[in-house]
PDB file of C-alpha atoms in Angstrom:
ATOM      1  CA  MET S   1      24.294   8.116  56.799  1.00 48.00           C
ATOM      2  CA  THR S   2      25.017   4.407  57.013  1.00 53.00           C
ATOM      3  CA  ALA S   3      25.539   2.567  53.710  1.00 52.00           C
ATOM      4  CA  VAL S   4      23.419  -0.519  53.241  1.00 51.00           C
ATOM      5  CA  ARG S   5      25.350  -3.535  52.006  1.00 57.00           C
ATOM      6  CA  GLU S   6      23.372  -5.754  49.629  1.00 55.00           C
ATOM      7  CA  ARG S   7      23.415  -9.451  50.302  1.00 57.00           C
ATOM      8  CA  PRO S   8      24.494 -11.722  47.447  1.00 58.00           C
ATOM      9  CA  ALA S   9      21.589 -13.458  45.770  1.00 55.00           C
ATOM     10  CA  SER S  10      21.022 -17.041  46.770  1.00 59.00           C
ATOM     11  CA  GLY S  11      20.994 -19.893  44.310  1.00 61.00           C
ATOM     12  CA  GLU S  12      17.223 -20.196  44.583  1.00 66.00           C
ATOM     13  CA  ALA S  13      16.755 -16.507  43.755  1.00 65.00           C
ATOM     14  CA  LEU S  14      18.971 -16.759  40.681  1.00 59.00           C
ATOM     15  CA  ARG S  15      17.139 -19.808  39.378  1.00 65.00           C
ATOM     16  CA  ALA S  16      13.830 -18.001  39.826  1.00 64.00           C
ATOM     17  CA  VAL S  17      14.779 -15.254  37.356  1.00 62.00           C
ATOM     18  CA  LEU S  18      16.526 -17.480  34.824  1.00 62.00           C
ATOM     19  CA  ALA S  19      14.693 -19.364  32.081  1.00 57.00           C
ATOM     20  CA  VAL S  20      14.139 -22.963  33.020  1.00 59.00           C
ATOM     21  CA  ARG S  21      13.173 -24.129  29.558  1.00 65.00           C
ATOM     22  CA  GLU S  22      15.666 -25.461  27.063  1.00 67.00           C
ATOM     23  CA  ARG S  23      17.083 -23.098  24.505  1.00 66.00           C
ATOM     24  CA  PRO S  24      14.908 -23.031  21.364  1.00 65.00           C
ATOM     25  CA  ALA S  25      16.266 -25.000  18.439  1.00 70.00           C
ATOM     26  CA  ARG S  26      17.828 -23.068  15.584  1.00 72.00           C
ATOM     27  CA  PRO S  27      15.148 -22.457  12.906  1.00 73.00           C
ATOM     28  CA  ASN S  28      15.612 -24.297   9.634  1.00 74.00           C
ATOM     29  CA  ALA S  29      15.912 -22.541   6.280  1.00 76.00           C
ATOM     30  CA  VAL S  30      12.203 -22.746   5.441  1.00 80.00           C
ATOM     31  CA  ARG S  31      11.038 -21.465   8.806  1.00 82.00           C
ATOM     32  CA  ALA S  32      13.541 -18.597   8.806  1.00 82.00           C
ATOM     33  CA  SER S  33      12.580 -17.574   5.260  1.00 83.00           C
ATOM     34  CA  LEU S  34       8.879 -17.587   6.129  1.00 84.00           C
ATOM     35  CA  THR S  35       9.579 -15.462   9.198  1.00 85.00           C
ATOM     36  CA  PHE S  36      11.370 -12.847   7.148  1.00 84.00           C
ATOM     37  CA  GLY S  37       8.576 -13.053   4.603  1.00 84.00           C
ATOM     38  CA  TRP S  38       6.116 -12.223   7.380  1.00 85.00           C
ATOM     39  CA  ARG S  39       8.362  -9.292   8.323  1.00 82.00           C
ATOM     40  CA  ALA S  40       8.037  -7.983   4.784  1.00 79.00           C
ATOM     41  CA  MET S  41       4.260  -8.184   5.080  1.00 79.00           C
ATOM     42  CA  LEU S  42       4.279  -6.326   8.408  1.00 78.00           C
ATOM     43  CA  ARG S  43       5.847  -3.368   6.632  1.00 74.00           C
ATOM     44  CA  ILE S  44       2.556  -2.853   4.840  1.00 72.00           C
ATOM     45  CA  LYS S  45       0.786  -2.663   8.203  1.00 72.00           C
ATOM     46  CA  HIS S  46       3.067   0.107   9.402  1.00 69.00           C
ATOM     47  CA  VAL S  47       3.458   1.825   6.011  1.00 66.00           C
ATOM     48  CA  PRO S  48       0.107   1.301   4.228  1.00 69.00           C
ATOM     49  CA  GLU S  49       1.191   3.710   1.503  1.00 66.00           C
ATOM     50  CA  GLN S  50       3.059   0.755  -0.016  1.00 65.00           C
ATOM     51  CA  LEU S  51      -0.296  -0.603  -1.149  1.00 72.00           C
ATOM     52  CA  PHE S  52      -0.685   2.280  -3.587  1.00 75.00           C
ATOM     53  CA  ASP S  53       1.439   0.518  -6.183  1.00 73.00           C
ATOM     54  CA  VAL S  54      -0.653  -2.656  -6.006  1.00 75.00           C
ATOM     55  CA  THR S  55      -4.092  -1.043  -5.835  1.00 79.00           C
ATOM     56  CA  ALA S  56      -4.457   2.520  -7.121  1.00 83.00           C
ATOM     57  CA  PHE S  57      -1.681   2.311  -9.721  1.00 81.00           C
ATOM     58  CA  PRO S  58      -3.023  -0.730 -11.645  1.00 83.00           C
ATOM     59  CA  VAL S  59      -6.587   0.628 -11.476  1.00 87.00           C
ATOM     60  CA  MET S  60      -5.444   3.940 -12.912  1.00 88.00           C
ATOM     61  CA  LEU S  61      -3.432   2.280 -15.714  1.00 84.00           C
ATOM     62  CA  THR S  62      -6.273  -0.024 -16.698  1.00 87.00           C
ATOM     63  CA  LEU S  63      -8.897   2.717 -16.805  1.00 90.00           C
ATOM     64  CA  VAL S  64      -6.725   5.260 -18.606  1.00 88.00           C
ATOM     65  CA  PHE S  65      -5.489   2.966 -21.376  1.00 87.00           C
ATOM     66  CA  THR S  66      -8.804   1.161 -21.836  1.00 89.00           C
ATOM     67  CA  TYR S  67     -10.907   4.272 -22.295  1.00 89.00           C
ATOM     68  CA  LEU S  68      -8.258   6.554 -23.775  1.00 86.00           C
ATOM     69  CA  LEU S  69      -6.915   4.208 -26.445  1.00 83.00           C
ATOM     70  CA  GLY S  70      -9.592   1.527 -26.742  1.00 85.00           C
ATOM     71  CA  GLY S  71     -11.828   3.329 -29.227  1.00 84.00           C
ATOM     72  CA  ALA S  72      -8.939   4.318 -31.486  1.00 83.00           C
ATOM     73  CA  LEU S  73      -7.134   0.986 -31.480  1.00 82.00           C
ATOM     74  CA  ALA S  74      -9.907  -1.596 -31.363  1.00 81.00           C
ATOM     75  CA  GLY S  75     -13.146   0.228 -32.135  1.00 82.00           C
ATOM     76  CA  SER S  76     -14.424   0.111 -28.563  1.00 87.00           C
ATOM     77  CA  PRO S  77     -12.953   0.043 -25.051  1.00 88.00           C
ATOM     78  CA  ARG S  78     -14.539  -3.361 -24.358  1.00 88.00           C
ATOM     79  CA  GLU S  79     -12.901  -4.972 -27.387  1.00 90.00           C
ATOM     80  CA  TYR S  80      -9.542  -3.440 -26.575  1.00 91.00           C
ATOM     81  CA  LEU S  81      -9.788  -4.637 -22.973  1.00 92.00           C
ATOM     82  CA  GLN S  82      -9.714  -8.273 -24.148  1.00 92.00           C
ATOM     83  CA  PHE S  83      -6.277  -7.605 -25.639  1.00 92.00           C
ATOM     84  CA  LEU S  84      -5.002  -5.122 -23.058  1.00 91.00           C
ATOM     85  CA  LEU S  85      -5.770  -6.707 -19.698  1.00 93.00           C
ATOM     86  CA  PRO S  86      -3.142  -9.498 -19.743  1.00 94.00           C
ATOM     87  CA  GLY S  87      -0.554  -6.924 -20.785  1.00 93.00           C
ATOM     88  CA  ILE S  88      -1.536  -4.443 -18.085  1.00 92.00           C
ATOM     89  CA  LEU S  89      -1.399  -7.287 -15.582  1.00 93.00           C
ATOM     90  CA  VAL S  90       2.178  -8.045 -16.613  1.00 94.00           C
ATOM     91  CA  GLN S  91       3.212  -4.389 -16.585  1.00 92.00           C
ATOM     92  CA  THR S  92       1.733  -3.777 -13.138  1.00 89.00           C
ATOM     93  CA  VAL S  93       3.474  -6.699 -11.467  1.00 91.00           C
ATOM     94  CA  VAL S  94       6.793  -6.359 -13.290  1.00 92.00           C
ATOM     95  CA  MET S  95       7.029  -2.658 -12.404  1.00 89.00           C
ATOM     96  CA  ILE S  96       6.668  -3.275  -8.657  1.00 87.00           C
ATOM     97  CA  THR S  97       9.399  -5.927  -8.564  1.00 89.00           C
ATOM     98  CA  MET S  98      11.944  -3.152  -8.092  1.00 88.00           C
ATOM     99  CA  TYR S  99      10.740  -2.506  -4.528  1.00 84.00           C
ATOM    100  CA  THR S 100      12.520  -5.650  -3.348  1.00 83.00           C
ATOM    101  CA  GLY S 101      15.846  -3.966  -3.990  1.00 86.00           C
ATOM    102  CA  VAL S 102      14.621  -0.640  -2.631  1.00 86.00           C
ATOM    103  CA  ALA S 103      13.511  -2.229   0.671  1.00 84.00           C
ATOM    104  CA  LEU S 104      16.841  -4.044   1.022  1.00 84.00           C
ATOM    105  CA  ASN S 105      18.748  -0.807   0.435  1.00 85.00           C
ATOM    106  CA  VAL S 106      16.669   0.911   3.139  1.00 85.00           C
ATOM    107  CA  ASP S 107      17.549  -1.881   5.588  1.00 82.00           C
ATOM    108  CA  ILE S 108      21.235  -1.380   4.793  1.00 82.00           C
ATOM    109  CA  ALA S 109      21.002   2.384   5.334  1.00 83.00           C
ATOM    110  CA  LYS S 110      19.244   1.953   8.693  1.00 81.00           C
ATOM    111  CA  GLY S 111      21.600  -0.715  10.006  1.00 80.00           C
ATOM    112  CA  VAL S 112      18.948  -3.432  10.052  1.00 79.00           C
ATOM    113  CA  PHE S 113      20.934  -5.362   7.455  1.00 75.00           C
ATOM    114  CA  ASP S 114      23.943  -5.757   9.779  1.00 75.00           C
ATOM    115  CA  ARG S 115      21.752  -6.827  12.685  1.00 80.00           C
ATOM    116  CA  ILE S 116      20.042  -9.509  10.616  1.00 77.00           C
ATOM    117  CA  ARG S 117      23.354 -10.940   9.467  1.00 74.00           C
ATOM    118  CA  THR S 118      24.368 -11.547  13.095  1.00 77.00           C
ATOM    119  CA  LEU S 119      21.342 -13.737  13.779  1.00 78.00           C
ATOM    120  CA  PRO S 120      21.870 -17.528  13.999  1.00 79.00           C
ATOM    121  CA  VAL S 121      19.737 -18.311  10.958  1.00 79.00           C
ATOM    122  CA  TRP S 122      20.290 -19.540   7.431  1.00 78.00           C
ATOM    123  CA  ARG S 123      22.028 -16.525   5.898  1.00 75.00           C
ATOM    124  CA  PRO S 124      20.061 -16.266   2.629  1.00 77.00           C
ATOM    125  CA  SER S 125      16.743 -16.457   4.522  1.00 81.00           C
ATOM    126  CA  ALA S 126      16.469 -12.670   4.807  1.00 81.00           C
ATOM    127  CA  LEU S 127      16.662 -12.262   1.029  1.00 81.00           C
ATOM    128  CA  VAL S 128      14.458 -15.236   0.226  1.00 83.00           C
ATOM    129  CA  GLY S 129      11.902 -14.106   2.812  1.00 85.00           C
ATOM    130  CA  ALA S 130      11.780 -10.610   1.352  1.00 83.00           C
ATOM    131  CA  LEU S 131      11.168 -12.073  -2.102  1.00 83.00           C
ATOM    132  CA  LEU S 132       8.406 -14.333  -0.753  1.00 85.00           C
ATOM    133  CA  GLY S 133       6.770 -11.383   0.976  1.00 84.00           C
ATOM    134  CA  ASP S 134       6.845  -9.410  -2.247  1.00 84.00           C
ATOM    135  CA  ALA S 135       5.268 -12.368  -4.049  1.00 86.00           C
ATOM    136  CA  VAL S 136       2.213 -11.782  -1.872  1.00 86.00           C
ATOM    137  CA  ARG S 137       2.146  -8.170  -3.058  1.00 86.00           C
ATOM    138  CA  TYR S 138       2.377  -9.361  -6.662  1.00 88.00           C
ATOM    139  CA  THR S 139      -0.576 -11.671  -6.055  1.00 89.00           C
ATOM    140  CA  LEU S 140      -2.610  -8.831  -4.561  1.00 88.00           C
ATOM    141  CA  ALA S 141      -1.855  -6.615  -7.554  1.00 88.00           C
ATOM    142  CA  SER S 142      -2.910  -9.427  -9.898  1.00 91.00           C
ATOM    143  CA  VAL S 143      -6.206  -9.890  -8.061  1.00 91.00           C
ATOM    144  CA  VAL S 144      -6.903  -6.152  -8.301  1.00 91.00           C
ATOM    145  CA  VAL S 145      -6.251  -6.032 -12.054  1.00 91.00           C
ATOM    146  CA  VAL S 146      -8.211  -9.176 -12.896  1.00 93.00           C
ATOM    147  CA  THR S 147     -11.159  -8.143 -10.718  1.00 93.00           C
ATOM    148  CA  LEU S 148     -11.300  -4.713 -12.312  1.00 92.00           C
ATOM    149  CA  GLY S 149     -11.073  -6.289 -15.758  1.00 92.00           C
ATOM    150  CA  LEU S 150     -14.022  -8.559 -15.020  1.00 91.00           C
ATOM    151  CA  VAL S 151     -16.055  -5.583 -13.829  1.00 92.00           C
ATOM    152  CA  LEU S 152     -15.225  -3.667 -17.026  1.00 91.00           C
ATOM    153  CA  GLY S 153     -16.168  -6.594 -19.262  1.00 90.00           C
ATOM    154  CA  PHE S 154     -13.049  -8.734 -19.709  1.00 91.00           C
ATOM    155  CA  ARG S 155     -13.833 -12.385 -20.360  1.00 90.00           C
ATOM    156  CA  SER S 156     -11.240 -15.157 -20.463  1.00 90.00           C
ATOM    157  CA  ALA S 157     -11.739 -17.916 -23.027  1.00 89.00           C
ATOM    158  CA  GLY S 158      -9.329 -19.990 -20.946  1.00 89.00           C
ATOM    159  CA  GLY S 159     -11.669 -19.773 -17.968  1.00 90.00           C
ATOM    160  CA  VAL S 160     -10.670 -19.577 -14.334  1.00 92.00           C
ATOM    161  CA  VAL S 161      -7.887 -22.115 -14.861  1.00 94.00           C
ATOM    162  CA  GLY S 162      -6.378 -20.066 -17.665  1.00 94.00           C
ATOM    163  CA  VAL S 163      -6.408 -16.897 -15.576  1.00 94.00           C
ATOM    164  CA  ALA S 164      -4.920 -18.685 -12.555  1.00 94.00           C
ATOM    165  CA  LEU S 165      -2.145 -20.245 -14.650  1.00 95.00           C
ATOM    166  CA  GLY S 166      -1.416 -16.904 -16.285  1.00 95.00           C
ATOM    167  CA  VAL S 167      -1.039 -15.231 -12.895  1.00 95.00           C
ATOM    168  CA  LEU S 168       1.102 -18.110 -11.629  1.00 95.00           C
ATOM    169  CA  LEU S 169       3.429 -17.869 -14.614  1.00 96.00           C
ATOM    170  CA  LEU S 170       3.712 -14.119 -14.064  1.00 95.00           C
ATOM    171  CA  LEU S 171       4.582 -14.653 -10.389  1.00 94.00           C
ATOM    172  CA  VAL S 172       7.334 -17.117 -11.315  1.00 94.00           C
ATOM    173  CA  PHE S 173       8.924 -14.664 -13.740  1.00 95.00           C
ATOM    174  CA  SER S 174       8.551 -11.727 -11.334  1.00 93.00           C
ATOM    175  CA  PHE S 175      10.196 -13.693  -8.527  1.00 90.00           C
ATOM    176  CA  ALA S 176      13.137 -14.420 -10.829  1.00 92.00           C
ATOM    177  CA  LEU S 177      13.340 -10.811 -12.042  1.00 93.00           C
ATOM    178  CA  SER S 178      13.411  -9.528  -8.454  1.00 91.00           C
ATOM    179  CA  TRP S 179      16.889 -11.003  -7.989  1.00 91.00           C
ATOM    180  CA  ILE S 180      18.280  -8.321 -10.314  1.00 93.00           C
ATOM    181  CA  TRP S 181      16.911  -5.481  -8.185  1.00 92.00           C
ATOM    182  CA  THR S 182      18.047  -7.247  -5.010  1.00 90.00           C
ATOM    183  CA  MET S 183      21.566  -7.240  -6.415  1.00 91.00           C
ATOM    184  CA  LEU S 184      21.275  -3.528  -7.187  1.00 92.00           C
ATOM    185  CA  GLY S 185      20.021  -2.906  -3.658  1.00 90.00           C
ATOM    186  CA  LEU S 186      23.278  -4.343  -2.328  1.00 89.00           C
ATOM    187  CA  VAL S 187      25.660  -2.384  -4.558  1.00 90.00           C
ATOM    188  CA  MET S 188      24.011   1.033  -4.866  1.00 89.00           C
ATOM    189  CA  ARG S 189      24.290   3.758  -2.256  1.00 86.00           C
ATOM    190  CA  THR S 190      20.723   5.018  -1.927  1.00 88.00           C
ATOM    191  CA  GLN S 191      17.194   3.802  -2.482  1.00 88.00           C
ATOM    192  CA  ASN S 192      16.669   6.557  -5.048  1.00 89.00           C
ATOM    193  CA  ALA S 193      19.598   5.213  -7.048  1.00 91.00           C
ATOM    194  CA  VAL S 194      18.098   1.706  -6.968  1.00 91.00           C
ATOM    195  CA  MET S 195      14.714   3.003  -8.071  1.00 89.00           C
ATOM    196  CA  GLY S 196      16.232   5.144 -10.832  1.00 91.00           C
ATOM    197  CA  ALA S 197      18.308   2.282 -12.238  1.00 92.00           C
ATOM    198  CA  SER S 198      15.340  -0.075 -12.086  1.00 91.00           C
ATOM    199  CA  MET S 199      13.073   2.341 -13.927  1.00 91.00           C
ATOM    200  CA  LEU S 200      15.764   2.894 -16.538  1.00 93.00           C
ATOM    201  CA  VAL S 201      15.488  -0.815 -17.363  1.00 93.00           C
ATOM    202  CA  LEU S 202      11.783  -1.476 -16.734  1.00 93.00           C
ATOM    203  CA  PHE S 203      10.353   1.513 -18.564  1.00 91.00           C
ATOM    204  CA  PRO S 204      11.672   0.614 -22.050  1.00 92.00           C
ATOM    205  CA  LEU S 205      11.082  -3.102 -21.443  1.00 93.00           C
ATOM    206  CA  THR S 206       7.388  -2.651 -20.614  1.00 92.00           C
ATOM    207  CA  PHE S 207       6.486   0.119 -23.048  1.00 91.00           C
ATOM    208  CA  GLY S 208       8.641  -1.324 -25.829  1.00 91.00           C
ATOM    209  CA  SER S 209       6.663  -4.570 -25.876  1.00 93.00           C
ATOM    210  CA  ASN S 210       3.352  -5.973 -27.094  1.00 92.00           C
ATOM    211  CA  ILE S 211       1.431  -4.846 -24.024  1.00 92.00           C
ATOM    212  CA  PHE S 212      -0.512  -2.093 -25.791  1.00 91.00           C
ATOM    213  CA  VAL S 213      -0.411  -2.948 -29.505  1.00 89.00           C
ATOM    214  CA  ASP S 214       0.355  -5.861 -31.802  1.00 90.00           C
ATOM    215  CA  PRO S 215       4.013  -5.727 -32.963  1.00 92.00           C
ATOM    216  CA  SER S 216       2.894  -6.467 -36.535  1.00 89.00           C
ATOM    217  CA  THR S 217       1.539  -2.904 -36.740  1.00 87.00           C
ATOM    218  CA  MET S 218       5.004  -1.424 -36.075  1.00 89.00           C
ATOM    219  CA  PRO S 219       7.808  -0.573 -38.518  1.00 90.00           C
ATOM    220  CA  GLY S 220       9.918  -3.595 -39.419  1.00 88.00           C
ATOM    221  CA  TRP S 221      13.000  -2.664 -37.393  1.00 91.00           C
ATOM    222  CA  LEU S 222      10.934  -1.843 -34.323  1.00 91.00           C
ATOM    223  CA  GLU S 223       8.902  -5.021 -34.637  1.00 92.00           C
ATOM    224  CA  SER S 224      12.117  -7.062 -34.581  1.00 93.00           C
ATOM    225  CA  VAL S 225      13.290  -5.317 -31.420  1.00 93.00           C
ATOM    226  CA  VAL S 226       9.931  -5.750 -29.696  1.00 93.00           C
ATOM    227  CA  ARG S 227       9.770  -9.451 -30.515  1.00 93.00           C
ATOM    228  CA  LEU S 228      13.186  -9.935 -28.867  1.00 93.00           C
ATOM    229  CA  ASN S 229      11.962  -8.257 -25.691  1.00 94.00           C
ATOM    230  CA  PRO S 230      11.542 -10.817 -22.848  1.00 94.00           C
ATOM    231  CA  ILE S 231       8.456  -8.950 -21.627  1.00 95.00           C
ATOM    232  CA  THR S 232       6.883  -9.558 -25.035  1.00 95.00           C
ATOM    233  CA  HIS S 233       7.363 -13.312 -24.580  1.00 96.00           C
ATOM    234  CA  LEU S 234       5.884 -13.120 -21.081  1.00 96.00           C
ATOM    235  CA  VAL S 235       2.834 -11.156 -22.244  1.00 96.00           C
ATOM    236  CA  THR S 236       2.316 -13.550 -25.144  1.00 96.00           C
ATOM    237  CA  ALA S 237       2.325 -16.552 -22.795  1.00 96.00           C
ATOM    238  CA  VAL S 238      -0.005 -14.937 -20.236  1.00 96.00           C
ATOM    239  CA  ARG S 239      -2.325 -13.736 -22.980  1.00 95.00           C
ATOM    240  CA  GLY S 240      -2.333 -17.193 -24.520  1.00 95.00           C
ATOM    241  CA  LEU S 241      -3.191 -18.867 -21.212  1.00 95.00           C
ATOM    242  CA  MET S 242      -6.101 -16.505 -20.651  1.00 95.00           C
ATOM    243  CA  ALA S 243      -7.290 -16.910 -24.236  1.00 92.00           C
ATOM    244  CA  GLY S 244      -6.957 -20.676 -24.132  1.00 90.00           C
ATOM    245  CA  ASP S 245      -4.618 -20.907 -27.136  1.00 91.00           C
ATOM    246  CA  VAL S 246      -1.187 -20.946 -25.500  1.00 93.00           C
ATOM    247  CA  THR S 247       1.567 -23.194 -26.812  1.00 93.00           C
ATOM    248  CA  VAL S 248       4.084 -25.241 -24.869  1.00 94.00           C
ATOM    249  CA  GLY S 249       6.895 -23.239 -26.420  1.00 94.00           C
ATOM    250  CA  GLN S 250       5.502 -19.935 -25.165  1.00 94.00           C
ATOM    251  CA  VAL S 251       5.255 -21.136 -21.568  1.00 95.00           C
ATOM    252  CA  GLY S 252       8.546 -22.999 -21.804  1.00 96.00           C
ATOM    253  CA  TRP S 253      10.392 -19.861 -22.940  1.00 96.00           C
ATOM    254  CA  VAL S 254       9.219 -17.959 -19.851  1.00 96.00           C
ATOM    255  CA  LEU S 255      10.127 -20.798 -17.482  1.00 96.00           C
ATOM    256  CA  VAL S 256      13.591 -21.173 -18.997  1.00 96.00           C
ATOM    257  CA  ALA S 257      14.170 -17.415 -18.855  1.00 95.00           C
ATOM    258  CA  SER S 258      13.095 -17.395 -15.190  1.00 95.00           C
ATOM    259  CA  ALA S 259      15.471 -20.242 -14.386  1.00 96.00           C
ATOM    260  CA  VAL S 260      18.333 -18.442 -16.128  1.00 96.00           C
ATOM    261  CA  LEU S 261      17.678 -15.224 -14.177  1.00 94.00           C
ATOM    262  CA  VAL S 262      17.775 -17.071 -10.859  1.00 93.00           C
ATOM    263  CA  ALA S 263      20.828 -19.131 -11.870  1.00 94.00           C
ATOM    264  CA  VAL S 264      22.778 -16.019 -12.891  1.00 94.00           C
ATOM    265  CA  PHE S 265      21.721 -13.333 -10.432  1.00 93.00           C
ATOM    266  CA  GLY S 266      20.929 -15.544  -7.436  1.00 89.00           C
ATOM    267  CA  PRO S 267      24.534 -16.633  -6.747  1.00 90.00           C
ATOM    268  CA  VAL S 268      25.874 -13.150  -7.518  1.00 91.00           C
ATOM    269  CA  THR S 269      23.416 -11.605  -5.061  1.00 88.00           C
ATOM    270  CA  MET S 270      24.238 -14.158  -2.383  1.00 85.00           C
ATOM    271  CA  ARG S 271      27.950 -13.523  -2.864  1.00 87.00           C
ATOM    272  CA  LEU S 272      27.469  -9.778  -2.478  1.00 86.00           C
ATOM    273  CA  TYR S 273      25.252 -10.368   0.541  1.00 82.00           C
ATOM    274  CA  ALA S 274      27.867 -12.539   2.237  1.00 77.00           C
ATOM    275  CA  THR S 275      30.867 -10.284   1.540  1.00 78.00           C
ATOM    276  CA  ARG S 276      29.336  -6.833   2.004  1.00 70.00           C
ATOM    277  CA  ARG S 277      30.999  -4.732   4.711  1.00 64.00           C
TER     278      ARG S 277
END
């Protein structure tokens, strides 16, 4: 059997299979972050179970606490809902901030993290994009809670503007809080460890606040602890915006706290991200 010798490809043949366009420009920081944010949203398409925490969970919390505790605490579920809804809104969104760190830890375990770091993009864009993608989830959860509240009889004295500003303030704080869980996602071994550590912090912060009852009804020592809770300050500001009686100090406290969280945990997270092996 005679072997067939292949002829070397001509210059014209090589040029035909090679790209003739110029190499695409390196994406800037904003574009890269938005791309990774879109990647975070695509996860919902492929794993729709992630929507449970932003749909079924807030609906269940709102219904259970409104109708289980409303009559005992405020005389009627409808009256209690006026006090409860801003708090439930805060609890719902704050609780799901931990999934930023969980998702990052999953990427590390699967090797996606190392692949992303080799790409010629602004290095922090993967983290910033993930946080932006989660901000969309926070917004969806907020829409679900507010819509359900309106159906059940919640009415905001602050009007549409008050509700929108309350949600916006909550999103700012949640974005800042997410940096803590992102840091944990980089240093902990498994996603279960990240989730466990996050719940260990979030559970007492949310339930040990003014979400469900007025702190003035608590024992003196407990009232002092609750009033020091940052979630209490956040709920007070959101509740004030929706009620139309918020003060500059209440909103300012939340904004300053958010800035401090980003200033402290942002650089630490970026340092861990850059040096992780």
